[in-house]
mmCIF file of C-alpha atoms in Angstrom:
data_model
loop_
_atom_site.group_PDB
_atom_site.id
_atom_site.type_symbol
_atom_site.label_atom_id
_atom_site.label_comp_id
_atom_site.label_asym_id
_atom_site.label_seq_id
_atom_site.Cartn_x
_atom_site.Cartn_y
_atom_site.Cartn_z
ATOM 1 C CA GLY M 5 -34.196 -11.258 53.472
ATOM 2 C CA GLN M 6 -31.263 -13.222 54.547
ATOM 3 C CA GLN M 7 -31.431 -16.992 54.127
ATOM 4 C CA LEU M 8 -29.187 -19.717 55.529
ATOM 5 C CA ASN M 9 -27.102 -21.921 53.344
ATOM 6 C CA GLN M 10 -28.457 -25.350 53.466
ATOM 7 C CA SER M 11 -27.086 -28.484 51.700
ATOM 8 C CA PRO M 12 -27.720 -30.528 49.792
ATOM 9 C CA GLN M 13 -30.418 -29.031 47.813
ATOM 10 C CA SER M 14 -32.003 -32.392 46.965
ATOM 11 C CA MET M 15 -31.012 -35.959 47.280
ATOM 12 C CA PHE M 16 -32.384 -39.295 46.062
ATOM 13 C CA ILE M 17 -31.537 -42.302 48.427
ATOM 14 C CA GLN M 18 -32.590 -45.832 48.842
ATOM 15 C CA GLU M 19 -34.819 -47.099 51.578
ATOM 16 C CA GLY M 20 -32.739 -47.951 54.582
ATOM 17 C CA GLU M 21 -29.953 -45.727 53.928
ATOM 18 C CA ASP M 22 -28.808 -42.858 56.392
ATOM 19 C CA VAL M 23 -29.090 -39.297 55.194
ATOM 20 C CA SER M 24 -27.152 -36.249 56.333
ATOM 21 C CA MET M 25 -27.890 -32.595 55.630
ATOM 22 C CA ASN M 26 -26.418 -29.258 57.057
ATOM 23 C CA CYS M 27 -27.026 -25.328 57.454
ATOM 24 C CA THR M 28 -24.387 -22.910 57.682
ATOM 25 C CA SER M 29 -24.371 -19.218 58.569
ATOM 26 C CA SER M 30 -21.978 -16.250 58.594
ATOM 27 C CA SER M 31 -23.646 -15.267 61.930
ATOM 28 C CA ILE M 32 -23.634 -16.768 65.257
ATOM 29 C CA PHE M 33 -27.023 -18.228 66.198
ATOM 30 C CA ASN M 34 -28.261 -19.109 69.881
ATOM 31 C CA THR M 35 -31.245 -21.309 68.471
ATOM 32 C CA TRP M 36 -31.346 -23.814 65.648
ATOM 33 C CA LEU M 37 -34.540 -25.362 64.721
ATOM 34 C CA TRP M 38 -35.242 -28.329 61.999
ATOM 35 C CA TYR M 39 -38.688 -28.786 60.298
ATOM 36 C CA LYS M 40 -40.017 -31.022 57.772
ATOM 37 C CA GLN M 41 -42.621 -29.876 55.248
ATOM 38 C CA ASP M 42 -44.844 -32.249 53.086
ATOM 39 C CA PRO M 43 -46.241 -30.960 49.833
ATOM 40 C CA GLY M 44 -49.011 -28.382 50.465
ATOM 41 C CA GLU M 45 -48.766 -28.523 54.230
ATOM 42 C CA GLY M 46 -47.198 -26.150 56.841
ATOM 43 C CA PRO M 47 -43.761 -27.067 58.437
ATOM 44 C CA VAL M 48 -43.816 -29.411 61.289
ATOM 45 C CA LEU M 49 -40.978 -28.918 63.867
ATOM 46 C CA LEU M 50 -38.873 -31.815 64.167
ATOM 47 C CA ILE M 51 -35.997 -30.868 66.481
ATOM 48 C CA ALA M 52 -35.025 -27.856 68.643
ATOM 49 C CA LEU M 53 -31.382 -26.886 69.741
ATOM 50 C CA TYR M 54 -30.528 -24.144 72.248
ATOM 51 C CA LYS M 55 -26.997 -24.901 73.180
ATOM 52 C CA ALA M 56 -23.610 -24.961 71.222
ATOM 53 C CA GLY M 57 -22.513 -28.683 71.069
ATOM 54 C CA GLU M 58 -26.103 -29.909 71.773
ATOM 55 C CA LEU M 59 -26.930 -33.361 70.277
ATOM 56 C CA THR M 60 -30.655 -34.066 70.203
ATOM 57 C CA SER M 61 -32.699 -37.101 68.867
ATOM 58 C CA ASN M 62 -36.424 -37.497 67.937
ATOM 59 C CA GLY M 63 -36.977 -41.293 66.865
ATOM 60 C CA ARG M 64 -34.707 -41.855 63.851
ATOM 61 C CA LEU M 65 -33.653 -38.077 63.682
ATOM 62 C CA THR M 66 -30.399 -36.635 65.236
ATOM 63 C CA ALA M 67 -29.733 -33.021 64.914
ATOM 64 C CA GLN M 68 -26.587 -31.119 66.240
ATOM 65 C CA PHE M 69 -26.299 -27.495 67.202
ATOM 66 C CA GLY M 70 -22.582 -26.752 65.819
ATOM 67 C CA ILE M 71 -19.750 -25.714 68.343
ATOM 68 C CA THR M 72 -18.905 -22.624 66.351
ATOM 69 C CA ARG M 73 -22.526 -21.696 66.609
ATOM 70 C CA LYS M 74 -22.840 -21.216 63.018
ATOM 71 C CA ASP M 75 -23.935 -24.403 61.659
ATOM 72 C CA SER M 76 -26.154 -27.195 62.424
ATOM 73 C CA PHE M 77 -26.712 -30.859 61.023
ATOM 74 C CA LEU M 78 -29.647 -33.255 60.716
ATOM 75 C CA ASN M 79 -29.112 -36.922 60.400
ATOM 76 C CA ILE M 80 -31.858 -39.591 59.580
ATOM 77 C CA SER M 81 -31.094 -42.999 59.966
ATOM 78 C CA ALA M 82 -32.576 -46.091 58.225
ATOM 79 C CA SER M 83 -34.744 -43.955 55.903
ATOM 80 C CA ILE M 84 -38.367 -45.031 54.897
ATOM 81 C CA PRO M 85 -40.585 -44.004 52.058
ATOM 82 C CA SER M 86 -42.528 -41.476 54.456
ATOM 83 C CA ASP M 87 -39.333 -39.455 55.163
ATOM 84 C CA VAL M 88 -39.784 -37.890 51.688
ATOM 85 C CA GLY M 89 -40.570 -34.212 51.829
ATOM 86 C CA ILE M 90 -38.619 -31.008 52.475
ATOM 87 C CA TYR M 91 -36.381 -30.481 55.456
ATOM 88 C CA PHE M 92 -35.212 -26.951 56.222
ATOM 89 C CA CYS M 93 -33.481 -25.451 59.238
ATOM 90 C CA ALA M 94 -34.043 -21.995 60.897
ATOM 91 C CA GLY M 95 -31.849 -20.036 63.078
ATOM 92 C CA ARG M 96 -32.256 -17.136 65.507
ATOM 93 C CA ARG M 97 -29.353 -14.668 66.113
ATOM 94 C CA THR M 98 -28.110 -13.615 69.633
ATOM 95 C CA SER M 99 -29.082 -10.120 69.084
ATOM 96 C CA GLY M 100 -32.442 -11.069 70.911
ATOM 97 C CA THR M 101 -34.691 -10.454 67.705
ATOM 98 C CA TYR M 102 -37.892 -12.304 67.338
ATOM 99 C CA LYS M 103 -37.027 -13.048 64.004
ATOM 100 C CA TYR M 104 -35.832 -16.562 62.567
ATOM 101 C CA ILE M 105 -33.867 -16.933 59.404
ATOM 102 C CA PHE M 106 -34.633 -19.937 57.267
ATOM 103 C CA GLY M 107 -32.725 -22.404 55.234
ATOM 104 C CA THR M 108 -33.325 -22.897 51.372
ATOM 105 C CA GLY M 109 -34.544 -26.465 52.061
ATOM 106 C CA THR M 110 -33.367 -29.872 51.274
ATOM 107 C CA ARG M 111 -35.823 -31.994 49.172
ATOM 108 C CA LEU M 112 -35.563 -35.676 49.992
ATOM 109 C CA LYS M 113 -36.663 -38.501 47.756
ATOM 110 C CA VAL M 114 -36.705 -42.004 49.242
ATOM 111 C CA LEU M 115 -36.624 -44.930 46.702
ATOM 112 C CA ALA M 116 -38.335 -48.101 47.965
ATOM 113 C CA ASP D 21 -49.414 -29.762 71.893
ATOM 114 C CA VAL D 22 -49.279 -26.132 70.174
ATOM 115 C CA LYS D 23 -52.107 -25.781 67.680
ATOM 116 C CA VAL D 24 -51.885 -23.002 64.949
ATOM 117 C CA THR D 25 -55.021 -22.983 62.663
ATOM 118 C CA GLN D 26 -55.473 -20.952 59.509
ATOM 119 C CA SER D 27 -59.020 -20.015 58.387
ATOM 120 C CA SER D 28 -58.633 -21.566 54.901
ATOM 121 C CA ARG D 29 -56.293 -24.180 53.178
ATOM 122 C CA TYR D 30 -57.359 -22.838 49.460
ATOM 123 C CA LEU D 31 -58.398 -19.375 48.545
ATOM 124 C CA VAL D 32 -58.911 -17.952 45.135
ATOM 125 C CA LYS D 33 -59.634 -14.216 44.938
ATOM 126 C CA ARG D 34 -59.762 -11.670 41.791
ATOM 127 C CA THR D 35 -57.194 -8.906 41.309
ATOM 128 C CA GLY D 36 -58.182 -5.777 43.343
ATOM 129 C CA GLU D 37 -60.150 -7.862 45.795
ATOM 130 C CA LYS D 38 -59.446 -7.301 49.612
ATOM 131 C CA VAL D 39 -58.468 -10.806 51.145
ATOM 132 C CA PHE D 40 -58.292 -11.671 54.967
ATOM 133 C CA LEU D 41 -56.116 -14.454 56.000
ATOM 134 C CA GLU D 42 -56.833 -15.432 59.635
ATOM 135 C CA CYS D 43 -54.660 -17.124 62.038
ATOM 136 C CA VAL D 44 -55.412 -18.449 65.625
ATOM 137 C CA GLN D 45 -53.016 -20.101 68.178
ATOM 138 C CA ASP D 46 -54.087 -21.706 71.214
ATOM 139 C CA MET D 47 -50.885 -21.578 73.384
ATOM 140 C CA ASP D 48 -50.906 -18.118 74.506
ATOM 141 C CA HIS D 49 -47.974 -16.931 72.694
ATOM 142 C CA GLU D 50 -46.842 -13.542 72.512
ATOM 143 C CA ASN D 51 -45.220 -13.499 69.138
ATOM 144 C CA MET D 52 -47.042 -14.334 65.897
ATOM 145 C CA PHE D 53 -45.650 -14.278 62.236
ATOM 146 C CA TRP D 54 -46.901 -14.249 58.841
ATOM 147 C CA TYR D 55 -44.625 -15.600 56.057
ATOM 148 C CA ARG D 56 -44.957 -16.344 52.417
ATOM 149 C CA GLN D 57 -43.196 -19.135 50.606
ATOM 150 C CA ASP D 58 -42.466 -19.370 47.090
ATOM 151 C CA PRO D 59 -40.599 -21.923 44.989
ATOM 152 C CA GLY D 60 -36.760 -20.908 44.973
ATOM 153 C CA LEU D 61 -37.261 -18.222 47.467
ATOM 154 C CA GLY D 62 -37.946 -20.098 50.452
ATOM 155 C CA LEU D 63 -39.733 -18.592 53.676
ATOM 156 C CA ARG D 64 -40.015 -14.660 53.692
ATOM 157 C CA LEU D 65 -41.278 -12.776 56.834
ATOM 158 C CA ILE D 66 -43.852 -10.466 55.721
ATOM 159 C CA TYR D 67 -45.074 -8.933 59.298
ATOM 160 C CA PHE D 68 -44.793 -10.128 62.988
ATOM 161 C CA SER D 69 -46.172 -9.128 66.218
ATOM 162 C CA TYR D 70 -44.871 -9.301 69.517
ATOM 163 C CA ASP D 71 -47.864 -8.305 71.568
ATOM 164 C CA VAL D 72 -51.380 -7.102 70.964
ATOM 165 C CA LYS D 73 -51.794 -4.413 68.706
ATOM 166 C CA MET D 74 -47.902 -4.281 68.302
ATOM 167 C CA LYS D 75 -46.623 -5.130 64.838
ATOM 168 C CA GLU D 76 -43.332 -4.753 62.941
ATOM 169 C CA LYS D 77 -42.619 -5.036 59.373
ATOM 170 C CA GLY D 78 -40.752 -8.168 58.117
ATOM 171 C CA ASP D 79 -38.646 -8.239 54.956
ATOM 172 C CA ILE D 80 -41.567 -8.103 52.223
ATOM 173 C CA PRO D 81 -44.486 -5.950 53.857
ATOM 174 C CA GLU D 82 -45.219 -3.808 50.721
ATOM 175 C CA GLY D 83 -48.824 -4.778 49.748
ATOM 176 C CA TYR D 84 -49.710 -6.308 53.033
ATOM 177 C CA SER D 85 -51.169 -5.202 56.522
ATOM 178 C CA VAL D 86 -51.765 -6.876 59.814
ATOM 179 C CA SER D 87 -53.926 -6.578 62.558
ATOM 180 C CA ARG D 88 -53.817 -8.262 66.173
ATOM 181 C CA GLU D 89 -56.561 -7.034 68.540
ATOM 182 C CA LYS D 90 -56.466 -10.210 70.378
ATOM 183 C CA LYS D 91 -53.587 -12.165 71.602
ATOM 184 C CA GLU D 92 -54.546 -15.495 70.032
ATOM 185 C CA ARG D 93 -55.365 -14.166 66.431
ATOM 186 C CA PHE D 94 -53.214 -12.466 63.872
ATOM 187 C CA SER D 95 -54.714 -11.632 60.657
ATOM 188 C CA LEU D 96 -52.928 -10.677 57.253
ATOM 189 C CA ILE D 97 -54.723 -8.303 55.040
ATOM 190 C CA LEU D 98 -54.146 -7.884 51.101
ATOM 191 C CA GLU D 99 -55.690 -4.356 50.600
ATOM 192 C CA SER D 100 -56.073 -5.010 46.860
ATOM 193 C CA ALA D 101 -54.847 -8.447 45.794
ATOM 194 C CA SER D 102 -52.518 -8.672 42.919
ATOM 195 C CA THR D 103 -51.398 -11.789 40.751
ATOM 196 C CA ASN D 104 -47.869 -11.556 42.260
ATOM 197 C CA GLN D 105 -49.321 -12.330 45.717
ATOM 198 C CA THR D 106 -50.255 -15.829 44.566
ATOM 199 C CA SER D 107 -48.398 -17.861 46.958
ATOM 200 C CA MET D 108 -48.458 -20.188 49.912
ATOM 201 C CA TYR D 109 -48.903 -18.047 53.182
ATOM 202 C CA LEU D 110 -47.737 -19.657 56.515
ATOM 203 C CA CYS D 111 -48.642 -18.191 60.173
ATOM 204 C CA ALA D 112 -46.491 -18.955 62.804
ATOM 205 C CA SER D 113 -46.433 -18.368 66.846
ATOM 206 C CA SER D 114 -43.853 -18.493 69.486
ATOM 207 C CA LEU D 115 -43.471 -18.004 73.216
ATOM 208 C CA TRP D 116 -41.364 -15.044 74.119
ATOM 209 C CA ASP D 117 -38.688 -16.640 76.529
ATOM 210 C CA ARG D 118 -35.792 -14.275 77.533
ATOM 211 C CA GLY D 119 -34.044 -17.515 78.317
ATOM 212 C CA ARG D 120 -34.013 -17.943 74.418
ATOM 213 C CA THR D 121 -35.975 -21.116 74.410
ATOM 214 C CA ASP D 122 -38.712 -20.042 72.375
ATOM 215 C CA THR D 123 -39.712 -21.953 69.226
ATOM 216 C CA GLN D 124 -41.749 -21.366 66.115
ATOM 217 C CA TYR D 125 -44.785 -23.367 65.480
ATOM 218 C CA PHE D 126 -46.507 -23.056 62.153
ATOM 219 C CA GLY D 127 -50.048 -23.578 60.716
ATOM 220 C CA PRO D 128 -50.923 -25.759 57.781
ATOM 221 C CA GLY D 129 -50.750 -22.824 55.290
ATOM 222 C CA THR D 130 -53.088 -21.028 53.319
ATOM 223 C CA ARG D 131 -52.460 -21.627 49.320
ATOM 224 C CA LEU D 132 -53.965 -18.226 47.790
ATOM 225 C CA THR D 133 -54.413 -17.919 44.233
ATOM 226 C CA VAL D 134 -55.004 -14.296 42.691
ATOM 227 C CA LEU D 135 -56.650 -14.426 39.343
#
């Protein structure tokens, strides 16, 4: 199945730094979701975006629905050790499908 | 809060066994999904169901079947387990909203090992 292009694939950062990651697609989406997954656990929804240009925050996390509708961005400010995990995006196209397409994931490691 | 639960966190089965993975959601969602997650391959959709007794194949349905007899429960069945079905299995549910505001919520996952 199709996957979204997500970058970076992995990153090591120092505690306190800000983090940015993004997802891009060749298709237009009408919904973008951002998830975090801890090892051995299911993905937990962080932020949902439903409109082009929308900017939504959840604590130190901020996500944006790109105005082209083909990309989305997630920023984490002032990272802490518990931010470690895999972050991935999911998008749903405008064709009315029930199905989501998932990004390949960004593995984040925070160095204390 | 939406709650999606899966019957087992860890499961070990032998090749050829019939395996049932159960998923239950408590939010009256119409849509339910089964994915498998493998390193380097991300999440791949096996089957999904948009209503009771309704199902559609996802991207990798071979070797699997599903059952949705009640709205809150969606079962994944491995008719004859094989070693290449060793994986993390994730169930998800979402509300069908024609206003496009549906969101997928995941269960904690079942890590299945087939020996």
